[in-house]
Short mmCIF file of C-alpha atoms (C1' of nucleotides) in Angstrom, two decimals:
data_model
loop_
_atom_site.label_atom_id
_atom_site.label_comp_id
_atom_site.label_asym_id
_atom_site.label_seq_id
_atom_site.Cartn_x
_atom_site.Cartn_y
_atom_site.Cartn_z
CA UNK A 149 7.15 29.11 3.82
CA UNK A 150 8.24 30.15 7.27
CA UNK A 151 8.80 26.61 8.39
CA UNK A 152 10.10 26.10 11.86
CA UNK A 153 12.61 23.66 10.49
CA UNK A 154 14.53 26.43 8.80
CA UNK A 155 15.16 28.02 12.15
CA UNK A 156 15.41 24.84 14.15
CA UNK A 157 18.83 23.32 14.37
CA UNK A 158 18.43 20.30 12.14
CA UNK A 159 21.79 18.87 12.99
CA UNK A 160 20.79 18.87 16.63
CA UNK A 161 17.51 17.14 15.85
CA UNK A 162 19.26 14.38 13.93
CA UNK A 163 21.63 13.88 16.83
CA UNK A 164 18.78 13.69 19.31
CA UNK A 165 17.63 10.63 17.40
CA UNK A 166 21.13 9.18 17.16
CA UNK A 167 21.42 9.90 13.44
CA UNK A 168 24.27 11.64 11.71
CA UNK A 169 23.52 14.76 9.77
CA UNK A 170 24.90 13.92 6.35
CA UNK A 171 24.79 15.88 3.12
CA UNK A 172 22.53 13.33 1.42
CA UNK A 173 19.94 13.51 4.18
CA UNK A 174 20.08 17.29 4.08
CA UNK A 175 19.53 17.27 0.30
CA UNK A 176 16.58 14.87 0.50
CA UNK A 177 14.97 17.01 3.18
CA UNK A 178 15.59 20.12 1.06
CA UNK A 179 13.43 18.65 -1.70
CA UNK A 180 10.58 18.11 0.73
CA UNK A 181 10.96 21.63 2.12
CA UNK A 182 10.97 23.13 -1.37
CA UNK A 183 7.61 21.48 -2.16
CA UNK A 184 5.59 21.91 1.01
CA UNK A 185 2.27 21.32 -0.73
CA UNK A 186 3.21 18.13 -2.60
CA UNK A 187 3.03 14.47 -1.64
CA UNK A 188 6.28 13.06 -2.91
CA UNK A 189 7.16 9.45 -3.56
CA UNK A 190 10.69 8.13 -3.46
CA UNK A 191 10.86 8.45 -7.22
CA UNK A 192 9.54 12.00 -7.14
CA UNK A 193 12.30 12.97 -4.73
CA UNK A 194 14.83 11.29 -6.99
CA UNK A 195 13.48 13.27 -9.98
CA UNK A 196 13.71 16.61 -8.22
CA UNK A 197 17.25 15.77 -7.14
CA UNK A 198 18.21 14.93 -10.72
CA UNK A 199 16.81 18.28 -11.86
CA UNK A 200 19.31 19.82 -9.45
CA UNK A 201 22.09 17.59 -10.86
CA UNK A 202 22.25 15.69 -7.60
CA UNK A 203 22.56 11.94 -7.60
CA UNK A 204 21.69 10.02 -4.46
CA UNK A 205 21.18 6.26 -4.30
CA UNK A 206 17.61 4.94 -4.12
CA UNK A 207 18.31 3.10 -0.87
CA UNK A 208 19.57 6.26 0.76
CA UNK A 209 16.43 8.13 -0.24
CA UNK A 210 14.21 5.32 1.06
CA UNK A 211 16.16 5.19 4.30
CA UNK A 212 16.14 8.95 4.71
CA UNK A 213 12.39 9.23 4.24
CA UNK A 214 11.77 6.56 6.85
CA UNK A 215 14.17 8.36 9.15
CA UNK A 216 12.46 11.72 8.60
CA UNK A 217 9.15 10.08 9.37
CA UNK A 218 10.49 8.72 12.67
CA UNK A 219 11.71 12.20 13.54
CA UNK A 220 8.24 13.54 12.70
CA UNK A 221 9.70 15.91 10.16
CA UNK A 222 7.59 14.31 7.43
CA UNK A 223 4.43 12.24 7.49
CA UNK A 224 3.77 9.24 5.32
CA UNK A 225 0.53 9.35 3.37
CA UNK A 226 -1.05 6.52 1.45
CA UNK A 227 -2.99 7.80 -1.54
CA UNK A 228 -3.92 4.36 -2.88
CA UNK A 229 -1.57 4.49 -5.87
CA UNK A 230 0.74 1.82 -4.56
CA UNK A 231 3.51 4.24 -3.62
CA UNK A 232 4.64 5.49 -0.24
CA UNK A 233 4.30 9.27 -0.32
CA UNK A 234 5.52 11.89 2.12
CA UNK A 235 4.45 15.39 3.08
CA UNK A 236 5.88 17.79 5.62
CA UNK A 237 4.69 17.15 9.16
CA UNK A 238 2.57 20.02 10.39
CA UNK A 239 3.02 20.32 14.13
CA UNK A 240 0.08 22.70 14.36
CA UNK A 241 -2.37 19.90 13.67
CA UNK A 242 -2.76 17.21 16.31
CA UNK A 243 -4.07 14.62 13.85
CA UNK A 244 -3.41 13.78 10.21
CA UNK A 245 -5.30 16.07 7.89
CA UNK A 246 -7.53 14.71 5.14
CA UNK A 247 -7.08 14.48 1.40
CA UNK A 248 -9.33 15.02 -1.58
CA UNK A 249 -8.24 12.76 -4.44
CA UNK A 250 -9.65 13.45 -7.89
CA UNK A 251 -10.57 10.21 -9.65
CA UNK A 252 -10.16 11.87 -13.05
CA UNK A 253 -6.97 13.95 -12.97
CA UNK A 254 -5.38 12.56 -9.81
CA UNK A 255 -4.98 15.96 -8.18
CA UNK A 256 -4.62 16.00 -4.43
CA UNK A 257 -5.95 18.68 -2.12
CA UNK A 258 -5.34 18.94 1.60
CA UNK A 259 -8.19 19.66 3.99
CA UNK A 260 -6.84 21.32 7.05
CA UNK A 261 -9.89 21.32 9.30
CA UNK A 262 -10.09 18.15 11.35
CA UNK A 263 -13.85 17.79 11.80
CA UNK A 264 -13.60 14.32 13.32
CA UNK A 265 -13.30 15.24 16.98
CA UNK A 266 -16.99 14.64 17.68
CA UNK A 267 -16.91 11.38 15.79
CA UNK A 268 -13.92 10.21 17.78
CA UNK A 269 -15.64 11.05 21.04
CA UNK A 270 -18.61 9.03 19.87
CA UNK A 271 -16.35 6.10 18.99
CA UNK A 272 -14.79 6.21 22.45
CA UNK A 273 -18.27 6.15 23.96
CA UNK A 274 -19.86 3.54 21.68
CA UNK A 275 -16.94 1.18 21.11
CA UNK A 276 -14.61 2.02 24.01
CA UNK A 277 -11.95 2.46 21.33
CA UNK A 278 -9.30 5.09 22.02
CA UNK A 279 -8.42 6.83 18.74
CA UNK A 280 -4.77 7.81 18.41
CA UNK A 281 -4.79 8.85 14.77
CA UNK A 282 -6.91 8.57 11.67
CA UNK A 283 -6.73 8.48 7.92
CA UNK A 284 -9.50 10.00 5.83
CA UNK A 285 -9.51 10.20 2.05
CA UNK A 286 -12.28 11.41 -0.21
CA UNK A 287 -12.43 10.16 -3.78
CA UNK A 288 -14.40 12.12 -6.36
CA UNK A 289 -14.24 14.92 -8.90
CA UNK A 290 -12.32 18.11 -8.36
CA UNK A 291 -13.55 21.55 -9.35
CA UNK A 292 -11.75 21.49 -12.71
CA UNK A 293 -12.91 18.05 -13.74
CA UNK A 294 -16.51 18.75 -12.69
CA UNK A 295 -16.68 21.78 -14.95
CA UNK A 296 -15.32 19.98 -17.98
CA UNK A 297 -17.66 18.15 -20.32
CA UNK A 298 -16.16 14.72 -20.47
CA UNK A 299 -16.98 12.64 -23.51
CA UNK A 300 -15.26 9.35 -22.86
CA UNK B 29 -26.65 -13.88 7.57
CA UNK B 30 -29.57 -13.41 5.24
CA UNK B 31 -27.40 -12.18 2.43
CA UNK B 32 -29.14 -11.27 -0.79
CA UNK B 33 -26.44 -13.17 -2.65
CA UNK B 34 -27.74 -16.46 -1.36
CA UNK B 35 -31.06 -15.80 -2.99
CA UNK B 36 -29.78 -13.91 -5.98
CA UNK B 37 -28.87 -16.02 -8.95
CA UNK B 38 -25.11 -15.79 -8.88
CA UNK B 39 -24.65 -17.53 -12.18
CA UNK B 40 -26.82 -14.88 -13.80
CA UNK B 41 -24.78 -12.11 -12.19
CA UNK B 42 -21.51 -13.53 -13.49
CA UNK B 43 -23.00 -13.77 -16.98
CA UNK B 44 -24.21 -10.18 -16.85
CA UNK B 45 -20.56 -9.20 -16.52
CA UNK B 46 -19.43 -11.61 -19.23
CA UNK B 47 -17.76 -13.95 -16.77
CA UNK B 48 -18.26 -17.66 -16.54
CA UNK B 49 -19.51 -19.14 -13.31
CA UNK B 50 -16.86 -21.74 -12.55
CA UNK B 51 -16.42 -23.97 -9.56
CA UNK B 52 -13.24 -22.21 -8.44
CA UNK B 53 -14.92 -18.81 -8.44
CA UNK B 54 -17.84 -20.26 -6.55
CA UNK B 55 -15.51 -21.75 -3.94
CA UNK B 56 -13.59 -18.51 -3.48
CA UNK B 57 -16.82 -16.60 -3.03
CA UNK B 58 -18.04 -19.23 -0.57
CA UNK B 59 -15.09 -18.46 1.69
CA UNK B 60 -16.01 -14.78 1.68
CA UNK B 61 -19.66 -15.59 2.38
CA UNK B 62 -18.73 -17.89 5.25
CA UNK B 63 -16.79 -15.09 6.96
CA UNK B 64 -18.96 -12.03 6.49
CA UNK B 65 -17.27 -10.10 9.29
CA UNK B 66 -13.66 -10.70 8.26
CA UNK B 67 -11.33 -8.82 5.93
CA UNK B 68 -9.60 -11.54 4.01
CA UNK B 69 -6.38 -11.32 2.03
CA UNK B 70 -5.57 -13.60 -0.87
CA UNK B 71 -3.53 -15.76 1.47
CA UNK B 72 -6.35 -15.90 4.02
CA UNK B 73 -8.71 -17.18 1.34
CA UNK B 74 -6.11 -19.74 0.34
CA UNK B 75 -5.80 -20.88 3.97
CA UNK B 76 -9.54 -21.30 4.44
CA UNK B 77 -9.70 -23.25 1.18
CA UNK B 78 -6.91 -25.54 2.35
CA UNK B 79 -8.82 -26.19 5.59
CA UNK B 80 -11.62 -27.44 3.38
CA UNK B 81 -9.14 -29.60 1.42
CA UNK B 82 -9.61 -27.41 -1.63
CA UNK B 83 -6.64 -26.36 -3.70
CA UNK B 84 -6.98 -23.41 -6.04
CA UNK B 85 -4.04 -21.65 -7.69
CA UNK B 86 -2.95 -18.30 -6.31
CA UNK B 87 -3.49 -16.56 -9.63
CA UNK B 88 -7.05 -17.80 -9.79
CA UNK B 89 -7.77 -16.47 -6.33
CA UNK B 90 -6.23 -13.07 -7.17
CA UNK B 91 -8.20 -12.90 -10.40
CA UNK B 92 -11.43 -13.97 -8.76
CA UNK B 93 -11.18 -11.37 -6.02
CA UNK B 94 -10.61 -8.61 -8.58
CA UNK B 95 -13.56 -9.94 -10.54
CA UNK B 96 -15.81 -10.02 -7.48
CA UNK B 97 -14.81 -6.46 -6.72
CA UNK B 98 -15.79 -5.35 -10.23
CA UNK B 99 -19.15 -7.06 -9.77
CA UNK B 100 -19.54 -5.22 -6.44
CA UNK B 101 -19.92 -8.50 -4.62
CA UNK B 102 -16.90 -7.69 -2.46
CA UNK B 103 -15.16 -4.48 -1.59
CA UNK B 104 -11.44 -4.04 -1.39
CA UNK B 105 -10.19 -2.53 1.86
CA UNK B 106 -6.71 -1.30 2.58
CA UNK B 107 -5.83 -1.73 6.23
CA UNK B 108 -2.25 -0.51 5.91
CA UNK B 109 -0.66 -3.91 6.36
CA UNK B 110 0.57 -4.18 2.79
CA UNK B 111 -2.06 -6.69 1.72
CA UNK B 112 -5.15 -6.28 -0.40
CA UNK B 113 -8.07 -7.35 1.73
CA UNK B 114 -11.68 -7.97 0.83
CA UNK B 115 -15.00 -7.84 2.65
CA UNK B 116 -18.51 -8.48 1.43
CA UNK B 117 -20.09 -5.53 -0.31
CA UNK B 118 -23.03 -4.24 1.68
CA UNK B 119 -25.55 -2.79 -0.72
CA UNK B 120 -27.49 -1.22 2.15
CA UNK B 121 -24.74 1.34 2.71
CA UNK B 122 -24.21 3.91 -0.02
CA UNK B 123 -20.61 4.59 0.97
CA UNK B 124 -17.76 2.52 2.34
CA UNK B 125 -18.04 2.03 6.07
CA UNK B 126 -15.20 2.86 8.41
CA UNK B 127 -12.75 0.69 10.31
CA UNK B 128 -11.26 0.77 13.77
CA UNK B 129 -7.79 -0.75 13.70
CA UNK B 130 -6.16 -1.63 17.01
CA UNK B 131 -2.50 -0.69 17.02
CA UNK B 132 -1.75 -3.30 19.67
CA UNK B 133 -3.60 -6.49 18.71
CA UNK B 134 -4.49 -5.66 15.11
CA UNK B 135 -8.19 -6.34 15.60
CA UNK B 136 -10.52 -4.72 13.11
CA UNK B 137 -13.99 -3.42 13.87
CA UNK B 138 -16.48 -2.12 11.35
CA UNK B 139 -18.37 1.09 12.01
CA UNK B 140 -21.62 0.96 10.15
CA UNK B 141 -22.89 4.50 10.68
CA UNK B 142 -21.63 6.82 7.97
CA UNK B 143 -21.42 10.14 9.83
CA UNK B 144 -19.64 11.92 7.00
CA UNK B 145 -22.62 13.22 5.04
CA UNK B 146 -22.41 16.70 6.56
CA UNK B 147 -18.69 16.83 6.03
CA UNK B 148 -19.11 15.88 2.39
CA UNK B 149 -21.70 18.60 1.88
CA UNK B 150 -19.26 21.03 3.38
CA UNK B 151 -16.50 19.83 1.05
CA UNK B 152 -18.78 20.29 -1.95
CA UNK B 153 -19.49 23.82 -0.77
CA UNK B 154 -15.97 24.83 0.26
CA UNK B 155 -13.89 23.06 -2.37
CA UNK B 156 -16.42 22.39 -5.14
CA UNK B 157 -15.26 18.79 -4.89
CA UNK B 158 -17.88 16.12 -5.60
CA UNK B 159 -17.27 13.18 -3.26
CA UNK B 160 -18.02 9.78 -4.80
CA UNK B 161 -16.59 7.61 -2.06
CA UNK B 162 -14.38 7.80 0.98
CA UNK B 163 -12.01 5.80 3.11
CA UNK B 164 -11.82 6.40 6.83
CA UNK B 165 -9.67 4.44 9.24
CA UNK B 166 -9.11 5.05 12.92
CA UNK B 167 -5.95 3.79 14.55
CA UNK B 168 -5.84 3.35 18.29
CA UNK B 169 -6.50 0.98 21.16
CA UNK B 170 -9.46 -1.37 21.27
CA UNK B 171 -11.50 -2.09 24.38
CA UNK B 172 -9.51 -5.21 25.30
CA UNK B 173 -6.10 -3.64 24.90
CA UNK B 174 -7.12 -0.51 26.80
CA UNK B 175 -8.12 -2.58 29.81
CA UNK B 176 -4.92 -4.58 29.91
CA UNK B 177 -1.92 -3.36 31.82
CA UNK B 178 0.79 -3.55 29.25
CA UNK B 179 4.32 -3.89 30.54
CA UNK B 180 6.43 -3.97 27.40
"C1'" DA C 104 -21.17 -33.78 -29.35
"C1'" DT C 105 -18.19 -29.97 -31.23
"C1'" DG C 106 -15.32 -26.07 -31.46
"C1'" DA C 107 -14.45 -21.26 -30.38
"C1'" DA C 108 -13.52 -18.72 -26.46
"C1'" DA C 109 -12.70 -18.35 -21.67
"C1'" DT C 110 -10.39 -20.27 -17.64
"C1'" DT C 111 -6.92 -22.51 -14.93
"C1'" DG C 112 -2.57 -22.69 -12.64
"C1'" DA C 113 2.47 -23.47 -12.79
"C1'" DT C 114 5.93 -20.44 -13.79
"C1'" DA C 115 8.09 -16.18 -14.93
"C1'" DT C 116 8.01 -11.38 -14.38
"C1'" DT C 117 7.17 -6.87 -12.46
"C1'" DC C 118 7.52 -3.44 -9.13
"C1'" DA C 119 8.12 -1.14 -4.82
"C1'" DC C 120 10.78 -1.70 -1.22
"C1'" DT C 121 14.51 -3.78 1.93
"C1'" DT C 122 18.82 -5.85 3.00
"C1'" DT C 123 23.69 -6.78 2.33
"C1'" DC C 124 28.28 -5.54 2.48
"C1'" DG C 125 32.58 -3.39 1.10
"C1'" DA C 126 33.96 1.35 0.54
"C1'" DT C 127 33.38 5.89 2.41
"C1'" DT C 128 32.45 9.47 5.78
"C1'" DA C 129 31.04 11.90 10.15
"C1'" DT C 130 31.99 12.57 14.92
"C1'" DG C 131 33.96 12.56 19.56
"C1'" DG C 132 38.14 11.79 22.35
"C1'" DC C 133 42.78 12.91 22.41
"C1'" DG D 228 43.97 18.90 13.99
"C1'" DC D 229 44.27 13.81 13.91
"C1'" DC D 230 42.79 9.30 14.53
"C1'" DA D 231 39.74 5.49 15.65
"C1'" DT D 232 35.43 3.71 15.17
"C1'" DA D 233 30.98 3.53 14.36
"C1'" DA D 234 27.53 5.08 11.19
"C1'" DT D 235 26.46 5.79 6.43
"C1'" DC D 236 26.42 5.28 1.42
"C1'" DG D 237 25.06 2.96 -2.67
"C1'" DA D 238 25.46 -0.83 -6.05
"C1'" DA D 239 23.68 -5.05 -6.25
"C1'" DA D 240 21.10 -8.86 -4.58
"C1'" DG D 241 16.97 -10.23 -2.21
"C1'" DT D 242 11.77 -10.00 -0.80
"C1'" DG D 243 7.12 -10.44 -1.28
"C1'" DA D 244 2.74 -9.17 -3.15
"C1'" DA D 245 0.63 -8.81 -7.36
"C1'" DT D 246 0.42 -9.48 -12.41
"C1'" DA D 247 1.45 -11.58 -16.95
"C1'" DT D 248 2.37 -15.65 -19.84
"C1'" DC D 249 0.93 -19.64 -22.01
"C1'" DA D 250 -0.07 -24.50 -22.71
"C1'" DA D 251 -3.57 -27.51 -21.09
"C1'" DT D 252 -8.24 -27.75 -19.70
"C1'" DT D 253 -13.03 -26.48 -19.30
"C1'" DT D 254 -17.30 -24.13 -20.56
"C1'" DC D 255 -21.16 -23.11 -23.32
"C1'" DA D 256 -23.76 -21.95 -27.48
"C1'" DT D 257 -24.89 -24.32 -31.35
#
DNA sequence: ATGAAATTGATATTCACTTTCGATTATGGC
DNA sequence: GCCATAATCGAAAGTGAATATCAATTTCAT
């Protein structure tokens, strides 16, 4: 994971936004950076912190995640399970990427290719609606669950 | 609105699912049928009922909407405003249609054309993921808001 | 009509999230 | 380095949508 954030001066970035660079915020961000392919809820972050014998108040984690989202260090994703989830913000993509959500096992797969550019052009033309961002989720059966015989 | 539900024997449909066809459920469904182009929350339904001098308990409305969703009479849509919203289920479309959400005025526009069939074929091929349904929202500026000069 | 079973709706509860506020800590000027 | 002060932390209380509880009521098959 050669994330630009490791090189980038995080302290500086926090200050740009008028935030202080505290240990708690650093530790919350660390969890996100250590799991670049996951979509972590507040509770997930709390769990991973506990595994590392770190205790940070729920409110601080909530606040930090919102803060990280504002700084575009993480992106909030809604996977329809009633929890706010966060993934690292990928500055290489100019729009949110899509997610495959398995209805059986709950696994989540990222789809990196955008594939909506044409559609968004069409929307601009047909509806005169200027798309700024999008959110696309596919619900279905993942490779594993398709191959299993499921006697329910 | 030549909705098939008007012709279809609703009472029969409720019974098929083991539900009773009560006046309250009828009245809740009426509100949905009277606003086929809206995306109503529980509170919205309650408001429209009050306008008609009808009082139905919150719990009953919640329960009825969930019931109607199970019967595929309505479809639940999540428009990222923290409320469960419902629209009439369109049996002509084989997948959920998409929504344009204006970030300025909050207006919601349905997009009836699917346009994701190719993409879903590609996903089946590339990821061996079998798409059952999808959820696509576009966030941006609607025609009206684009044309306004907005001094904020 | 009658009674078992479902429904209603006021109220309580849950659950994710936010706010409050006194104690603590980071940061910039000296 | 030290101090002031403004931001932050976190326990606890508060919110608000959604769900569960349960006694009273209604429905429907007989």
